[in-house]
Short mmCIF file of C-alpha atoms in Angstrom, two decimals:
data_model
loop_
_atom_site.label_atom_id
_atom_site.label_comp_id
_atom_site.label_asym_id
_atom_site.label_seq_id
_atom_site.Cartn_x
_atom_site.Cartn_y
_atom_site.Cartn_z
CA ASP A 1 -26.76 79.28 266.56
CA ALA A 2 -23.87 81.49 265.57
CA GLY A 3 -23.39 82.07 261.89
CA VAL A 4 -20.07 82.61 260.16
CA THR A 5 -17.87 84.99 262.11
CA GLN A 6 -14.83 86.82 260.78
CA SER A 7 -12.14 88.90 262.40
CA PRO A 8 -10.97 91.56 262.29
CA THR A 9 -13.75 93.57 260.67
CA HIS A 10 -11.44 96.32 259.46
CA LEU A 11 -7.70 96.68 259.21
CA ILE A 12 -5.13 98.91 257.57
CA LYS A 13 -1.73 97.71 256.39
CA THR A 14 1.09 99.14 254.32
CA ARG A 15 2.58 97.72 251.17
CA GLY A 16 4.90 94.79 251.75
CA GLN A 17 3.36 93.79 255.06
CA GLN A 18 1.62 90.52 255.83
CA VAL A 19 -1.92 90.04 257.07
CA THR A 20 -3.87 87.18 258.66
CA LEU A 21 -7.65 87.04 258.56
CA ARG A 22 -9.70 84.57 260.60
CA CYS A 23 -12.99 82.78 260.09
CA SER A 24 -15.16 80.54 262.23
CA PRO A 25 -17.71 78.57 260.20
CA LYS A 26 -21.36 78.10 260.97
CA SER A 27 -21.89 75.42 263.57
CA GLY A 28 -21.68 71.96 262.02
CA HIS A 29 -20.12 73.07 258.72
CA ASP A 30 -16.89 71.39 257.70
CA THR A 31 -15.89 73.34 254.58
CA VAL A 32 -14.61 76.90 254.38
CA SER A 33 -13.97 78.99 251.32
CA TRP A 34 -12.51 82.47 250.95
CA TYR A 35 -13.42 85.21 248.51
CA GLN A 36 -11.99 88.60 247.57
CA GLN A 37 -14.49 91.32 246.74
CA ALA A 38 -12.96 94.44 245.25
CA LEU A 39 -14.96 97.64 245.33
CA GLY A 40 -17.81 97.51 242.83
CA GLN A 41 -17.13 93.89 241.88
CA GLY A 42 -18.57 90.50 242.68
CA PRO A 43 -16.70 88.16 245.01
CA GLN A 44 -13.88 86.12 243.46
CA PHE A 45 -13.06 82.65 244.74
CA ILE A 46 -9.64 82.36 246.37
CA PHE A 47 -9.60 78.80 247.74
CA GLN A 48 -11.56 76.18 249.63
CA TYR A 49 -10.50 74.10 252.65
CA TYR A 50 -11.83 70.76 253.78
CA GLU A 51 -10.25 68.30 256.22
CA GLU A 52 -7.44 70.80 256.81
CA GLU A 53 -6.36 70.70 253.18
CA GLU A 54 -6.71 73.14 250.31
CA ARG A 55 -9.11 71.40 247.92
CA GLN A 56 -9.66 73.95 245.20
CA ARG A 57 -7.97 77.19 244.29
CA GLY A 58 -8.93 80.14 242.15
CA ASN A 59 -6.65 82.33 240.10
CA PHE A 60 -4.69 83.92 242.93
CA PRO A 61 -0.90 84.03 243.41
CA ASP A 62 0.99 82.05 246.01
CA ARG A 63 1.11 85.15 248.21
CA PHE A 64 -2.36 84.05 249.24
CA SER A 65 -2.29 81.04 251.53
CA GLY A 66 -4.56 79.52 254.08
CA HIS A 67 -5.04 77.03 256.80
CA GLN A 68 -7.88 75.08 258.32
CA PHE A 69 -7.78 73.87 261.90
CA PRO A 70 -9.25 70.69 263.40
CA ASN A 71 -12.23 72.68 264.69
CA TYR A 72 -12.92 73.72 261.03
CA SER A 73 -12.00 77.36 261.60
CA SER A 74 -9.73 78.88 258.99
CA GLU A 75 -7.16 81.58 258.34
CA LEU A 76 -6.31 83.49 255.20
CA ASN A 77 -2.77 84.83 254.97
CA VAL A 78 -1.58 87.36 252.42
CA ASN A 79 2.13 88.14 252.15
CA ALA A 80 3.89 91.07 250.51
CA LEU A 81 0.76 93.15 250.35
CA LEU A 82 0.07 95.23 247.25
CA LEU A 83 -2.23 98.21 246.88
CA GLY A 84 -4.46 96.01 244.72
CA ASP A 85 -5.06 93.66 247.64
CA SER A 86 -7.34 96.27 249.18
CA ALA A 87 -10.75 94.60 249.27
CA LEU A 88 -13.44 93.00 251.37
CA TYR A 89 -12.45 89.43 252.18
CA LEU A 90 -15.38 87.12 252.68
CA CYS A 91 -15.43 83.72 254.29
CA ALA A 92 -18.18 81.23 253.49
CA SER A 93 -18.94 77.87 255.06
CA SER A 94 -20.91 74.85 253.96
CA PHE A 95 -21.10 71.09 254.26
CA ILE A 96 -18.77 69.19 251.92
CA SER A 97 -21.77 67.10 250.93
CA GLY A 98 -23.44 70.25 249.71
CA VAL A 99 -20.51 71.66 247.76
CA ARG A 100 -22.20 71.23 244.39
CA THR A 101 -25.59 72.70 245.02
CA GLY A 102 -25.64 73.66 248.64
CA GLU A 103 -26.05 77.08 250.07
CA LEU A 104 -22.99 79.02 251.10
CA PHE A 105 -23.25 80.90 254.38
CA PHE A 106 -21.19 84.08 254.35
CA GLY A 107 -19.64 86.12 257.10
CA GLU A 108 -19.76 89.91 257.07
CA GLY A 109 -16.20 90.12 255.86
CA SER A 110 -12.90 91.71 256.76
CA ARG A 111 -12.20 94.98 255.00
CA LEU A 112 -8.50 95.33 254.24
CA THR A 113 -7.00 98.63 253.20
CA VAL A 114 -3.42 98.65 251.93
CA LEU A 115 -1.67 102.02 251.92
CA ALA B 1 -15.80 77.19 231.57
CA GLN B 2 -18.64 79.11 233.09
CA SER B 3 -19.55 82.76 233.32
CA VAL B 4 -22.39 84.97 234.37
CA THR B 5 -23.43 88.40 233.11
CA GLN B 6 -25.66 90.73 235.03
CA LEU B 7 -27.09 93.00 232.40
CA ASP B 8 -27.69 96.06 234.58
CA SER B 9 -25.27 97.61 237.05
CA HIS B 10 -28.08 99.67 238.60
CA VAL B 11 -31.86 99.28 238.65
CA SER B 12 -34.08 102.00 240.08
CA VAL B 13 -37.74 101.40 240.98
CA SER B 14 -40.43 103.02 243.05
CA GLU B 15 -41.73 101.32 246.15
CA GLY B 16 -44.66 99.06 245.27
CA THR B 17 -43.63 98.55 241.63
CA PRO B 18 -42.22 95.32 240.13
CA VAL B 19 -38.55 94.45 240.22
CA LEU B 20 -36.62 92.75 237.41
CA LEU B 21 -32.89 92.00 237.73
CA ARG B 22 -31.45 90.29 234.68
CA CYS B 23 -28.85 87.55 234.58
CA ASN B 24 -27.48 85.52 231.67
CA TYR B 25 -25.15 82.60 232.19
CA SER B 26 -22.78 80.46 230.21
CA SER B 27 -21.89 76.93 231.23
CA SER B 28 -20.65 73.82 229.47
CA TYR B 29 -22.70 71.69 231.83
CA SER B 30 -26.08 71.81 233.51
CA PRO B 31 -25.40 74.52 236.05
CA SER B 32 -26.69 75.30 239.48
CA LEU B 33 -27.75 78.94 239.69
CA PHE B 34 -28.16 81.19 242.69
CA TRP B 35 -29.13 84.71 243.61
CA TYR B 36 -27.52 86.30 246.65
CA VAL B 37 -28.27 89.67 248.25
CA GLN B 38 -25.77 91.88 250.05
CA HIS B 39 -27.00 94.71 252.23
CA PRO B 40 -24.51 97.47 253.11
CA ASN B 41 -21.76 96.27 255.43
CA LYS B 42 -23.28 92.81 255.59
CA GLY B 43 -22.35 89.39 254.27
CA LEU B 44 -24.14 87.77 251.35
CA GLN B 45 -27.44 86.00 251.97
CA LEU B 46 -28.99 83.39 249.70
CA LEU B 47 -32.27 84.47 248.09
CA LEU B 48 -32.95 81.36 246.02
CA LYS B 49 -31.32 78.57 244.04
CA TYR B 50 -31.98 76.45 240.95
CA THR B 51 -30.62 72.92 240.94
CA SER B 52 -32.35 71.21 237.95
CA ALA B 53 -35.70 70.75 239.64
CA ALA B 54 -38.59 73.15 238.95
CA THR B 55 -37.65 75.93 236.53
CA LEU B 56 -39.59 78.54 238.51
CA VAL B 57 -37.89 78.97 241.84
CA LYS B 58 -39.36 80.81 244.79
CA GLY B 59 -37.10 82.41 247.35
CA ILE B 60 -37.25 84.48 250.46
CA ASN B 61 -38.88 87.90 250.82
CA GLY B 62 -41.19 87.39 247.83
CA PHE B 63 -38.44 87.00 245.22
CA GLU B 64 -38.56 84.38 242.48
CA ALA B 65 -36.54 83.48 239.41
CA GLU B 66 -37.17 81.47 236.28
CA PHE B 67 -34.54 79.25 234.67
CA LYS B 68 -34.78 79.45 230.87
CA LYS B 69 -32.32 77.11 229.25
CA SER B 70 -33.13 78.23 225.71
CA GLU B 71 -32.30 81.81 226.64
CA THR B 72 -29.53 80.91 229.14
CA SER B 73 -31.18 83.30 231.57
CA PHE B 74 -32.05 83.32 235.25
CA HIS B 75 -33.77 86.65 235.88
CA LEU B 76 -34.83 87.66 239.39
CA THR B 77 -38.25 89.22 239.92
CA LYS B 78 -40.47 90.53 242.68
CA PRO B 79 -44.03 91.78 242.17
CA SER B 80 -43.78 94.74 244.54
CA ALA B 81 -40.61 96.41 245.76
CA HIS B 82 -40.13 97.40 249.36
CA MET B 83 -37.70 99.97 250.70
CA SER B 84 -35.86 97.18 252.54
CA ASP B 85 -35.07 95.51 249.19
CA ALA B 86 -32.49 98.19 248.41
CA ALA B 87 -29.21 96.27 248.24
CA GLU B 88 -26.66 94.70 245.91
CA TYR B 89 -27.77 91.50 244.16
CA PHE B 90 -25.43 88.86 242.76
CA CYS B 91 -26.20 86.12 240.27
CA VAL B 92 -24.00 83.06 240.75
CA VAL B 93 -23.34 79.97 238.62
CA ARG B 94 -21.79 76.75 239.86
CA GLY B 95 -21.17 73.80 237.60
CA PRO B 96 -19.85 70.25 237.68
CA GLY B 97 -17.01 69.09 235.53
CA GLY B 98 -14.75 68.47 238.49
CA SER B 99 -15.06 71.92 239.94
CA TYR B 100 -17.85 73.50 241.88
CA ILE B 101 -16.17 76.87 242.18
CA PRO B 102 -18.89 79.51 242.10
CA THR B 103 -18.65 82.33 239.61
CA PHE B 104 -20.26 85.60 240.67
CA GLY B 105 -21.64 88.30 238.46
CA ARG B 106 -20.51 91.87 239.00
CA GLY B 107 -23.70 92.70 240.85
CA THR B 108 -26.78 94.86 240.34
CA SER B 109 -27.51 97.67 242.73
CA LEU B 110 -31.24 97.92 243.40
CA ILE B 111 -32.40 101.41 244.34
CA VAL B 112 -35.92 101.79 245.72
CA HIS B 113 -37.53 105.23 245.78
CA PRO B 114 -40.36 106.06 248.20
#
């Protein structure tokens, strides 16, 4: 049973560019959430997708957008990249029924470096 | 509003000695509390969770945590550290009130000396 998979694992972009990160949830999970983890910090919630809609959003600007596909996989898009967007981006999946107390299953992340 | 404070950025122990990682939380509601571990270049893995059942929670790899409402604490302990326990540990709070967005602490780096 495959866990949460993310791609790419590493990427380098320059300021002003756009980036797309991808996530496939654990088999059977229907909810995907994205997190930004800056160096030396804990993960910060970006947004959560369920039934192809953004359900909850953290304190991130509109440059951060996402999508969920019918097969529950998800993309995170960041436009107009800033140096401060350099971070590890984590995807987590779960069941919507377990959103309140259920375990989140995390991927290994995509490390984005903005030069 | 909810928040979580991990009281130590680094904890250093010798192999075979006890581990204590401290976490205090703030929540307007009865929270759910979690501890996650992150090994280098790996995703986060759940160690244990508290969801208003027993206040002493046992997790994987010999870790346990005790929920103390009066002290608003959820400290993580292990009787005997192993070299493989060296990692980053995150305390997480999730609450109701219309939002189950998890709030992570800044993390505690556990260093285990041989």
